[in-house]
Tab-separated table of C-alpha atoms in Angstrom:
chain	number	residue	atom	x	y	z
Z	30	UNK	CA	102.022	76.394	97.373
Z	31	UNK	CA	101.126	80.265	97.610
Z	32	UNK	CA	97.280	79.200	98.059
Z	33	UNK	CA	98.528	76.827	101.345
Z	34	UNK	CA	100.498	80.002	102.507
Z	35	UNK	CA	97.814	82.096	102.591
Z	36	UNK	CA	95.429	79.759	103.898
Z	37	UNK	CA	97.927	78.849	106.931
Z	38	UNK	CA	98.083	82.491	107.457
Z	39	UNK	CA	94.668	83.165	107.457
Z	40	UNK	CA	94.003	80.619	110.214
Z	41	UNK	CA	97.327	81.973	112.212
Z	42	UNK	CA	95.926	85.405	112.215
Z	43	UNK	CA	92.214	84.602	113.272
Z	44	UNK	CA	93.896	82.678	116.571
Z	45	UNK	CA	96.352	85.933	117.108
Z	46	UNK	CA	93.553	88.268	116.890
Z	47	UNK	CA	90.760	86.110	118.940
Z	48	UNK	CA	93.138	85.780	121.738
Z	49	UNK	CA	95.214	88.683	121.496
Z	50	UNK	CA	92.031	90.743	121.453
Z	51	UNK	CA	90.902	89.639	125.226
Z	52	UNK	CA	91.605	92.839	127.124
Z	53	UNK	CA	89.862	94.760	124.300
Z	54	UNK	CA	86.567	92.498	124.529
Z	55	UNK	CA	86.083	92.452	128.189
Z	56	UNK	CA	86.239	96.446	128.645
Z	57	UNK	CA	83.590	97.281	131.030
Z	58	UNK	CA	83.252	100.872	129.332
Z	59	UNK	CA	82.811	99.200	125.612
Z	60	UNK	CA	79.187	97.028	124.813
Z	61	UNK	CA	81.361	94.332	123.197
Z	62	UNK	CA	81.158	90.432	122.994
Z	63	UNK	CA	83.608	88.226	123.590
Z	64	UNK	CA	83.694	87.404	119.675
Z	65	UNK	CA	83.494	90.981	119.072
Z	66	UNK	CA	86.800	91.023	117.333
Z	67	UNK	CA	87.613	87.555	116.340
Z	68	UNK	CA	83.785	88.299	113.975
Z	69	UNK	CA	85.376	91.338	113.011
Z	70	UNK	CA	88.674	89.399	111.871
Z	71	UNK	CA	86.378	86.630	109.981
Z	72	UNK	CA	84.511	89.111	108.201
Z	73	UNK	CA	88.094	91.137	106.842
Z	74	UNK	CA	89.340	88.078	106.102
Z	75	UNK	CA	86.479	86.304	104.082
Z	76	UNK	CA	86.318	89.887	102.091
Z	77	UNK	CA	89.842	89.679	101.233
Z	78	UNK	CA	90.244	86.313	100.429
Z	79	UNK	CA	86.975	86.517	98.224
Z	80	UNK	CA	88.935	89.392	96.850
Z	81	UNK	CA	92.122	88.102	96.123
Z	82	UNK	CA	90.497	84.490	94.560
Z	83	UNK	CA	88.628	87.510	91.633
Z	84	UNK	CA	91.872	89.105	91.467
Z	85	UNK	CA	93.816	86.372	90.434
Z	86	UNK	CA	91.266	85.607	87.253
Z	87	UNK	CA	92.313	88.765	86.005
Z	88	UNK	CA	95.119	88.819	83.348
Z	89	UNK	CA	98.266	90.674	84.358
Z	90	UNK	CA	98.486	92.577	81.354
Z	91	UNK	CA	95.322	94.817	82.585
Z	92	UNK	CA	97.504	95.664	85.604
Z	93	UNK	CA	99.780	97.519	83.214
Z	94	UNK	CA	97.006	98.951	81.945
Z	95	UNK	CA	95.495	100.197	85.488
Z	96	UNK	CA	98.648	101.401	86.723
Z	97	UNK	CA	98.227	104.914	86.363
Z	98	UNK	CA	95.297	105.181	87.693
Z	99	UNK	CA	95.699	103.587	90.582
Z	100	UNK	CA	99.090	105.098	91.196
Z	101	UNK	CA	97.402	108.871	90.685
Z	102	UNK	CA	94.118	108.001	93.100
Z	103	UNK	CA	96.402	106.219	95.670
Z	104	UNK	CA	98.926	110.019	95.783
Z	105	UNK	CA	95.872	111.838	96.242
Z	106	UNK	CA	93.756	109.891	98.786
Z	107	UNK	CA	96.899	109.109	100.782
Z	108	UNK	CA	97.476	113.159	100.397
Z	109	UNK	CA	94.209	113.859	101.517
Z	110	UNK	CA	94.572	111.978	104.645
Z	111	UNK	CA	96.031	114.774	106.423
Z	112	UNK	CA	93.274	117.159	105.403
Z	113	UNK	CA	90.266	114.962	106.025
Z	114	UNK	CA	91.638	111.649	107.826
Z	115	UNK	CA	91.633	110.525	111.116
Z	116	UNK	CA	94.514	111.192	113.380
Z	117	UNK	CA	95.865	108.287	116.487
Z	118	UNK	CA	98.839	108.635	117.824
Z	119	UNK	CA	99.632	111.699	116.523
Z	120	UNK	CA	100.259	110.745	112.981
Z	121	UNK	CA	96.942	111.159	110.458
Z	122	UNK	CA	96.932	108.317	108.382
Z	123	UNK	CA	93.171	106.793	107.828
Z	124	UNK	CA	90.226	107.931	105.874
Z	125	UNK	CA	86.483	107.259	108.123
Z	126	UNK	CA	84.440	105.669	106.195
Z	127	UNK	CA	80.963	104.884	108.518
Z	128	UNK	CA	82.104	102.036	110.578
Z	129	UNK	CA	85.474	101.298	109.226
Z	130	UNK	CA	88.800	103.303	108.710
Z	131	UNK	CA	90.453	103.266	105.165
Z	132	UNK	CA	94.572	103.576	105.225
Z	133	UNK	CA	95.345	104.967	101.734
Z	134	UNK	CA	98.882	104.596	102.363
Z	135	UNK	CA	98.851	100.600	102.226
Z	136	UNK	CA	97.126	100.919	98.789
Z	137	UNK	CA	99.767	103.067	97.736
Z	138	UNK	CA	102.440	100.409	98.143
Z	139	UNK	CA	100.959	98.248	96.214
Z	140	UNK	CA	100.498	100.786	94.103
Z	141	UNK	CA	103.626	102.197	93.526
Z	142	UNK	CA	105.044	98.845	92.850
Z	143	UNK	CA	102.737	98.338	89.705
Z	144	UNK	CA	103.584	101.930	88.547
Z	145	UNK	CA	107.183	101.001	88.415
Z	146	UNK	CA	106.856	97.930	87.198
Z	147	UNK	CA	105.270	99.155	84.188
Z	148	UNK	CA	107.798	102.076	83.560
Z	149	UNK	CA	111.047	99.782	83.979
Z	150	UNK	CA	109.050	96.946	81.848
Z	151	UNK	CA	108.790	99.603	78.737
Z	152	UNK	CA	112.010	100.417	78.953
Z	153	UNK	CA	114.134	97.113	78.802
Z	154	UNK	CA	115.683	97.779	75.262
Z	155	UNK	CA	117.792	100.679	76.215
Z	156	UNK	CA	117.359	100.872	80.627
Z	157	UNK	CA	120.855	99.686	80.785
Z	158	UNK	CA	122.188	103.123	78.766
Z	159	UNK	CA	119.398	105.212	80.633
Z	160	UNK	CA	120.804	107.352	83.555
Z	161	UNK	CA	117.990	108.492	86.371
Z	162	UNK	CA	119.720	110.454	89.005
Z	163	UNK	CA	120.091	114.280	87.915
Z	164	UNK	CA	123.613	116.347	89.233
Z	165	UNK	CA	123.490	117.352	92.437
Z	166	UNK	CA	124.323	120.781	90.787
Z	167	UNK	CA	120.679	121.989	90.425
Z	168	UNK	CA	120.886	124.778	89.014
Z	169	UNK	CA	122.261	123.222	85.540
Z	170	UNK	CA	119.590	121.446	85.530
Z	171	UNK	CA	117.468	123.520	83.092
Z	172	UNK	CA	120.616	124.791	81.192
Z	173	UNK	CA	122.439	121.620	80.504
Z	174	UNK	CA	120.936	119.682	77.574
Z	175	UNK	CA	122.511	116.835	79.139
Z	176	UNK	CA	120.530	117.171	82.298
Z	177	UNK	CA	117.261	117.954	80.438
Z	178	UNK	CA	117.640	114.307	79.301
Z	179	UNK	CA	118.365	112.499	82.444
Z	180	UNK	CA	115.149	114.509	83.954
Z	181	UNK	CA	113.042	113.180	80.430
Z	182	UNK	CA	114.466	109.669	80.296
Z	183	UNK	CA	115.205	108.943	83.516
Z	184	UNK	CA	114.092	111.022	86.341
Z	185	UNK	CA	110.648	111.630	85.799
Z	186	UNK	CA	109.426	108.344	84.694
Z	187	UNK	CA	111.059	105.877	86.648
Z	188	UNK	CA	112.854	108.058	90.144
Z	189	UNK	CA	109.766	110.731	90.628
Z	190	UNK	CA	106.684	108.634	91.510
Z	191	UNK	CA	108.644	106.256	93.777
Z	192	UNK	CA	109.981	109.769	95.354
Z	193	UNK	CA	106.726	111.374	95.286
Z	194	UNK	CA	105.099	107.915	96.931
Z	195	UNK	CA	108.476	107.898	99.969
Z	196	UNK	CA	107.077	111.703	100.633
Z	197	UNK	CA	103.117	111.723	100.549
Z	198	UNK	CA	103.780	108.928	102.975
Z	199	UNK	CA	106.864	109.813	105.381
Z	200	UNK	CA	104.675	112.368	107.247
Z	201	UNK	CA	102.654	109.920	108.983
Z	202	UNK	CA	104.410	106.509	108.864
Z	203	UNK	CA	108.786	106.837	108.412
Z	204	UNK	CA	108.872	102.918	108.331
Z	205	UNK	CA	106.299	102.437	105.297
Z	206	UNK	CA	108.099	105.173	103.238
Z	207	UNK	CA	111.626	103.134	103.933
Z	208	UNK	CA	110.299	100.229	102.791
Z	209	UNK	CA	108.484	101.669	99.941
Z	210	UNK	CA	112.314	103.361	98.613
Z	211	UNK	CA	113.693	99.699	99.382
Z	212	UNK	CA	111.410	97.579	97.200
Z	213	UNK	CA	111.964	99.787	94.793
Z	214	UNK	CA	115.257	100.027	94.596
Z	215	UNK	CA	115.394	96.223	94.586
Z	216	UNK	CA	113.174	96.229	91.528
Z	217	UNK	CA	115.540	99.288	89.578
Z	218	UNK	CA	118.032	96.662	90.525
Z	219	UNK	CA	116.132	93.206	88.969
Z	220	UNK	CA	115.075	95.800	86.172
Z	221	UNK	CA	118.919	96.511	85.214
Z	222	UNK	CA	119.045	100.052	85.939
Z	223	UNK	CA	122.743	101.171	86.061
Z	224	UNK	CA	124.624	100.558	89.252
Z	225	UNK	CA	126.104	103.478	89.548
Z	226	UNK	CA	122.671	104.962	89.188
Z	227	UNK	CA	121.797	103.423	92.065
Z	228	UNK	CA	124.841	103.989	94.049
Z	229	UNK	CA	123.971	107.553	93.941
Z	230	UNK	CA	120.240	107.488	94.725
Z	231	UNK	CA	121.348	105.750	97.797
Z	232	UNK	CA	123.406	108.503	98.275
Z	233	UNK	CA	121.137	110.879	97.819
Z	234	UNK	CA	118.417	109.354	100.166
Z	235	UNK	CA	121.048	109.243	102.786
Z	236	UNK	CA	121.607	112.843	102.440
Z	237	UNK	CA	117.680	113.504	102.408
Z	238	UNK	CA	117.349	111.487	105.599
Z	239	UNK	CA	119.991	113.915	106.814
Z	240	UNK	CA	117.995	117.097	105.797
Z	241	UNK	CA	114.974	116.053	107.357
Z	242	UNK	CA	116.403	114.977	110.548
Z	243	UNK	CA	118.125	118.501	110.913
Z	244	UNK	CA	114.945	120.462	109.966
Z	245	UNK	CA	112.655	118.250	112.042
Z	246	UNK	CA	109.971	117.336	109.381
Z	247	UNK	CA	107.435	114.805	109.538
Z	248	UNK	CA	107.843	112.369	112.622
Z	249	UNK	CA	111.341	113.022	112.953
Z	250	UNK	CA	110.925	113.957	116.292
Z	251	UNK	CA	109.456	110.597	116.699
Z	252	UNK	CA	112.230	109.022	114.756
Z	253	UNK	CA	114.601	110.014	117.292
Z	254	UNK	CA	112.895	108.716	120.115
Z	255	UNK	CA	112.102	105.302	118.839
Z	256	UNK	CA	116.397	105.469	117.822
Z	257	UNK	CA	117.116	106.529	121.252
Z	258	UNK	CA	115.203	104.389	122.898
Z	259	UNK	CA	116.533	101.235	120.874
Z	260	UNK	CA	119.595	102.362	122.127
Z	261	UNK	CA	119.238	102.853	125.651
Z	262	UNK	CA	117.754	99.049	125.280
Z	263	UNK	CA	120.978	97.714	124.250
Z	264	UNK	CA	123.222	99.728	126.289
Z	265	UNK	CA	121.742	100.094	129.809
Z	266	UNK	CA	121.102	97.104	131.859
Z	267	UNK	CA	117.140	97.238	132.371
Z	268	UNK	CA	117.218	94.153	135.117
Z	269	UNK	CA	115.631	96.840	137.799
Z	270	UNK	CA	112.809	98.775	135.374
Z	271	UNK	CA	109.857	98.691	137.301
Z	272	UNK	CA	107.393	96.734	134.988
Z	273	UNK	CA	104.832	99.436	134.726
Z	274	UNK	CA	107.929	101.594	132.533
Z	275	UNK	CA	108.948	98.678	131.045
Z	276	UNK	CA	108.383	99.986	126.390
Z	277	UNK	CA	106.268	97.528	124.235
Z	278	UNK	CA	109.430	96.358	122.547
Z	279	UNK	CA	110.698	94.749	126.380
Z	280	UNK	CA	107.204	93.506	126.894
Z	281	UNK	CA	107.689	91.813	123.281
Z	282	UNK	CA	110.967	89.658	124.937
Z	283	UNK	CA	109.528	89.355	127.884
Z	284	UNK	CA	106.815	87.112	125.737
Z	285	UNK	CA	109.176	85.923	123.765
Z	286	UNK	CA	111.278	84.509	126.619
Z	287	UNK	CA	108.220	83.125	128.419
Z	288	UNK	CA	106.570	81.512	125.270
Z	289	UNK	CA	109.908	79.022	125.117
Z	290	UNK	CA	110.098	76.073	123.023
Z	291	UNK	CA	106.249	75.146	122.758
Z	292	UNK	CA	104.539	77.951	123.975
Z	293	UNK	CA	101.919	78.510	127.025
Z	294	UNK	CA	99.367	77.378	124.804
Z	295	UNK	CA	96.317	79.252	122.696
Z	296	UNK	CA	94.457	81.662	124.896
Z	297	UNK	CA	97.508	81.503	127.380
Z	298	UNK	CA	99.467	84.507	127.130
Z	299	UNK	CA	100.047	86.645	130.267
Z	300	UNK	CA	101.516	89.808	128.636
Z	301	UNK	CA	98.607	90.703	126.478
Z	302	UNK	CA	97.203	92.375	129.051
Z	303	UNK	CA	100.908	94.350	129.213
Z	304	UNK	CA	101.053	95.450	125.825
Z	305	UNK	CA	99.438	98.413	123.909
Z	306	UNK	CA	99.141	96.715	120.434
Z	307	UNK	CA	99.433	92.965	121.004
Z	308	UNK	CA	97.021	92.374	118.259
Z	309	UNK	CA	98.887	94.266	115.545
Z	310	UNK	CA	102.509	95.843	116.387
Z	311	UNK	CA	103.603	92.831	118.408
Z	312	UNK	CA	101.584	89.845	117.134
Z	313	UNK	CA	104.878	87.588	116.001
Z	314	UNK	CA	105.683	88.166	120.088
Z	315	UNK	CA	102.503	87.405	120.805
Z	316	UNK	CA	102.117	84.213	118.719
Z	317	UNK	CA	105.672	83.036	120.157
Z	318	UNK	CA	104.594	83.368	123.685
Z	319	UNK	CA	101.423	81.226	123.013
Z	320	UNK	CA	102.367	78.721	120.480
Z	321	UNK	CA	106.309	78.564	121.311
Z	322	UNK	CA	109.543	79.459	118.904
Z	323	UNK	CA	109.471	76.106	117.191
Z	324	UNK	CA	105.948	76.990	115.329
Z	325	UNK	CA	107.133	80.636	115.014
Z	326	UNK	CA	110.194	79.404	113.514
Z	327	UNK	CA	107.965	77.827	110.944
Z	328	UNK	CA	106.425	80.957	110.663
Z	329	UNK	CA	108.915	83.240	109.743
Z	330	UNK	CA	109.603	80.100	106.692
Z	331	UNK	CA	106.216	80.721	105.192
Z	332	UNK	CA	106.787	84.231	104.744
Z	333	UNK	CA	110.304	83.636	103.526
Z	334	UNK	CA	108.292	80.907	101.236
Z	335	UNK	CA	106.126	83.825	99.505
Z	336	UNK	CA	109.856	85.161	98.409
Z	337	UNK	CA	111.058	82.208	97.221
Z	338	UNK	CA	108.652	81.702	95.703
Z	339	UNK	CA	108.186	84.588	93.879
Z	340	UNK	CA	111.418	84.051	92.700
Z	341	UNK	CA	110.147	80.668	90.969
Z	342	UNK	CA	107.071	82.638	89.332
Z	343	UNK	CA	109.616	85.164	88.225
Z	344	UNK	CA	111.962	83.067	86.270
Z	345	UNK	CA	109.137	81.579	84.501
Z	346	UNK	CA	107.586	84.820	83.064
Z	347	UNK	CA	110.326	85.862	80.674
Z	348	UNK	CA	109.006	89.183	79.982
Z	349	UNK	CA	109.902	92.221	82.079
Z	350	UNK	CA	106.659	93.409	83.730
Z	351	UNK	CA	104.786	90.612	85.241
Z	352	UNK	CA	108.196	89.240	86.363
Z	353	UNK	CA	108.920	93.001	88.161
Z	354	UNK	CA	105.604	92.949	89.426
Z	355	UNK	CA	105.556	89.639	91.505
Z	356	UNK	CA	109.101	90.381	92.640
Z	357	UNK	CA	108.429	94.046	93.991
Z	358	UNK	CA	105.011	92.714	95.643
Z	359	UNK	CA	106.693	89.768	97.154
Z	360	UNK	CA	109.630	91.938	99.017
Z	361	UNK	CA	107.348	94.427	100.214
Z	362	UNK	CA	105.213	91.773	101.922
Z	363	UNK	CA	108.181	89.758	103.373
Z	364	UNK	CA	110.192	92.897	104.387
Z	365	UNK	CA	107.730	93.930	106.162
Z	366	UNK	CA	107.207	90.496	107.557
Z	367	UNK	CA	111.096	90.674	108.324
Z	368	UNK	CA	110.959	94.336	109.930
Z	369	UNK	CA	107.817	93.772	112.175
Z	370	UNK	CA	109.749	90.386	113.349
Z	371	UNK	CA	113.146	92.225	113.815
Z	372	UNK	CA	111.330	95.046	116.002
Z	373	UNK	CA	109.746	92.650	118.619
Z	374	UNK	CA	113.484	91.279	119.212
Z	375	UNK	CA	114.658	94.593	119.068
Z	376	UNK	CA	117.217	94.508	116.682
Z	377	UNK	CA	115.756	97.513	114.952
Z	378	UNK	CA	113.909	100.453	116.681
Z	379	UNK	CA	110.461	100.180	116.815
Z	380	UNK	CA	108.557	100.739	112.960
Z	381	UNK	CA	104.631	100.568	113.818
Z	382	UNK	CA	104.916	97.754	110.725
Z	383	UNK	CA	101.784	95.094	111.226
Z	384	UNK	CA	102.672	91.504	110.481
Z	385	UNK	CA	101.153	90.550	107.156
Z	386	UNK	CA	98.030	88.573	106.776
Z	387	UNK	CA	98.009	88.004	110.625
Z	388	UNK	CA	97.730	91.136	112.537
Z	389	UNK	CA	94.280	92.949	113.296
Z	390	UNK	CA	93.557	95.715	110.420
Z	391	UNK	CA	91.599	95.933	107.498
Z	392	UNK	CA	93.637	98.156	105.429
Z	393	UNK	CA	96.441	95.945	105.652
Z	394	UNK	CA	94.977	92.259	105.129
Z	395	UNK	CA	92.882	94.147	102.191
Z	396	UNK	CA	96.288	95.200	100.031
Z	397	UNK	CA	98.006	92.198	100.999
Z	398	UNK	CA	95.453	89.688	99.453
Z	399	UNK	CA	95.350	92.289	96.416
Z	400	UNK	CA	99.027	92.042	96.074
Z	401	UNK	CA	99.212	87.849	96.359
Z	402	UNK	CA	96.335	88.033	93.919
Z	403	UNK	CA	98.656	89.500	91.567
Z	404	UNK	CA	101.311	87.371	92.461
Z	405	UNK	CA	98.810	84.342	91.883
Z	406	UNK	CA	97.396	85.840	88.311
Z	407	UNK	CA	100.804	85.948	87.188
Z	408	UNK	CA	101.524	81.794	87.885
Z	409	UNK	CA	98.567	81.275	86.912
Z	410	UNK	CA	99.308	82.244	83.786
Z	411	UNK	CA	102.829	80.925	83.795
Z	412	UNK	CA	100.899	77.760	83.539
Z	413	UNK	CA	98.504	78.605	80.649
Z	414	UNK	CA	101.383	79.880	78.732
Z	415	UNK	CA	99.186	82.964	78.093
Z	416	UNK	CA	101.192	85.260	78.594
Z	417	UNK	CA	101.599	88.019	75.513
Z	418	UNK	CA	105.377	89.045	74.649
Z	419	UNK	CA	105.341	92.691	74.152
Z	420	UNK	CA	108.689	93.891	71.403
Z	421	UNK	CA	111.462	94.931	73.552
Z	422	UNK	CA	110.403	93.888	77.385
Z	423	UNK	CA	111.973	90.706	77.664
Z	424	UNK	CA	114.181	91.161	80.862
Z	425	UNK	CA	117.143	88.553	79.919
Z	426	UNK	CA	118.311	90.635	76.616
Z	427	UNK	CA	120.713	93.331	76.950
């Protein structure tokens, strides 16, 4: 079913991107073709799907094995980003490389996800007695033997690299880090890390989100007014806005509401031309006003299908880390499925967040088809019955 999925999506987001693409193609001050981009989107596509297909012949056990590494390069090239990368919109968050831009932060993600998969998977025999989150009383944390633990069992292996991948990436993209901290709290969660553990980490994120508000770091200036603006939205009647002040978020309705039940039709849509990012922000809008709610309807389903069926693959593994590993990659691509969706309604302020598989970018498609490679190496061998049984990671004993 996953293979379907992804081939449905990869023929969704060559139509989005071909058509979405139009005002980009026919720019008097650019030498472009007409097929300029949809080539483009062919090419990123065939790479990643060729990609993914290698992926999934690889057994999930070398992940474990290639999770350090990859965690380590991802910190520092996503790091080195705002040294060396390339900076759009005032946040620095890809690495030139000739013709194409690298985003280190989306293989970080991935990343991430694999790191803490293999740190929760080694410690199933005793994760239920292990506490993570250290006093809030810092300075007993080097006199307190009991504190020395928490920071040795706990803290450093399984809380530090998620927090060290929520701030290498919060400077330039708030949204990413967020969902980074969710999926992995979901997976501490799956993994049987104390609740009240993770009562307080929420706690103590909330207060850190307080912190950096107050002392304006990162994009928090940003932040604030992408909050203030969602606000306004839903407060203020906007009937009278002049069109040309009208935010990407109203154009988004606007589409949405003109799309209807069946859509305009494929190469139809009228607020492309409108929109900033119509080709990656707002491409659920986008495919709505062309193709109608009924097909975006079905949609939202297939990503809510990768989930589910995750979920399927998962209770079939019966050890800890490949079953961690599919779950974590499957919420962060349907979360951010859910919060790109949620942002062209505007029911949440606006995140930046592309829409998985479909919308324009490299970077993005790349990790994605990495990540349901993974998810696919894993079922696949659910069906061998290869899988190896490693002492003390099976994730149903207590």
């Amino acid at each position: 079913m996953l293979w379907i999925i992804v081939a449905a999506l990869a023929v969704i987001s060559i139509l989005v991107v071909y058509s979405s693409t139009a005002k980009m193609a026919y720019d008097a001050h650019a030498a472009r073709t007409t097929s300029h981009f949809l080539k483009q989107q062919v090419m990123i596509l065939t790479v990643s799907l060729g990609l993914m297909i290698a992926v999934h012949k690889i057994n999930c056990r070398v992940y474990n094995h290639l999770a350090v590494p990859a965690y380590v390069l991802s910190v520092l090239l996503t790091a080195a980003v705002y040294f060396i990368g390339a900076t759009t919109n005032g946040a620095a968050r890809w690495i030139p490389i000739g013709p194409f831009q690298f985003q280190p932060s989306e293989a970080l993600k991935v990343a991430t996800v694999l790191f803490l998969a293999r740190q929760l998977a080694g410690r199933q025999s005793k994760i239920d007695r292990i506490r993570i989150v250290p006093s809030w009383r810092f300075w007993t944390w080097r006199s307190s033997p009991a504190q020395r633990r928490i920071w040795r069992e706990g803290t450093v292996p399984i809380l530090l690299p998620v927090v060290l991948s929520c701030l290498v990436i919060f400077p330039a993209h708030t949204s990413s880090a967020v969902l980074v901290f969710a999926a992995s709290w979901v997976m501490m969660l799956i993994g049987r890390v104390r609740i009240g553990e993770l009562l307080k980490l929420v706690g103590w994120a909330a207060a850190g989100i307080v912190l950096i508000m107050a002392l304006n770091l990162g994009r928090s200036e940003t932040a604030e007014g992408r909050v203030s603006t969602w606000i306004h939205l839903w407060t203020r009647s906007q009937t009278e806005k002049p069109i040309e002040h009208l935010t990407d978020t109203e154009r988004s309705m606007i589409a949405i509401h003109n799309g209807g039940i069946l859509g305009k039709g494929a190469g139809q849509s009228d607020i492309r031309v409108e929109m900033i990012h119509p080709e990656s922000d707002y491409a659920y809008a986008f495919f709505v006003e062309e193709y109608g709610i009924v097909l975006a309807a079905a949609l939202l389903m297939l990503y809510l299908w990768i989930f589910f069926r995750a979920i399927e693959i998962f209770r079939r593994c019966g050890t800890a880390f490949p079953g961690l590993l599919v779950l974590g990659l499957a919420l962060l691509i349907t979360c951010q499925a859910l919060l790109h969706i949620m942002v062209t309604v505007n029911l949440i302020p606006e995140t930046g967040q592309t829409l998985p598989l479909i919308s324009r970018g490299g970077s993005s498609v790349l990790f994605t088809t990495i990540a349901l490679g993974m998810i696919l190496s894993v079922s696949r061998q659910n069906d061998e019955q290869s899988h190896d049984t490693p002492k003390n990671e099976s994730i149903y004993e207590k």
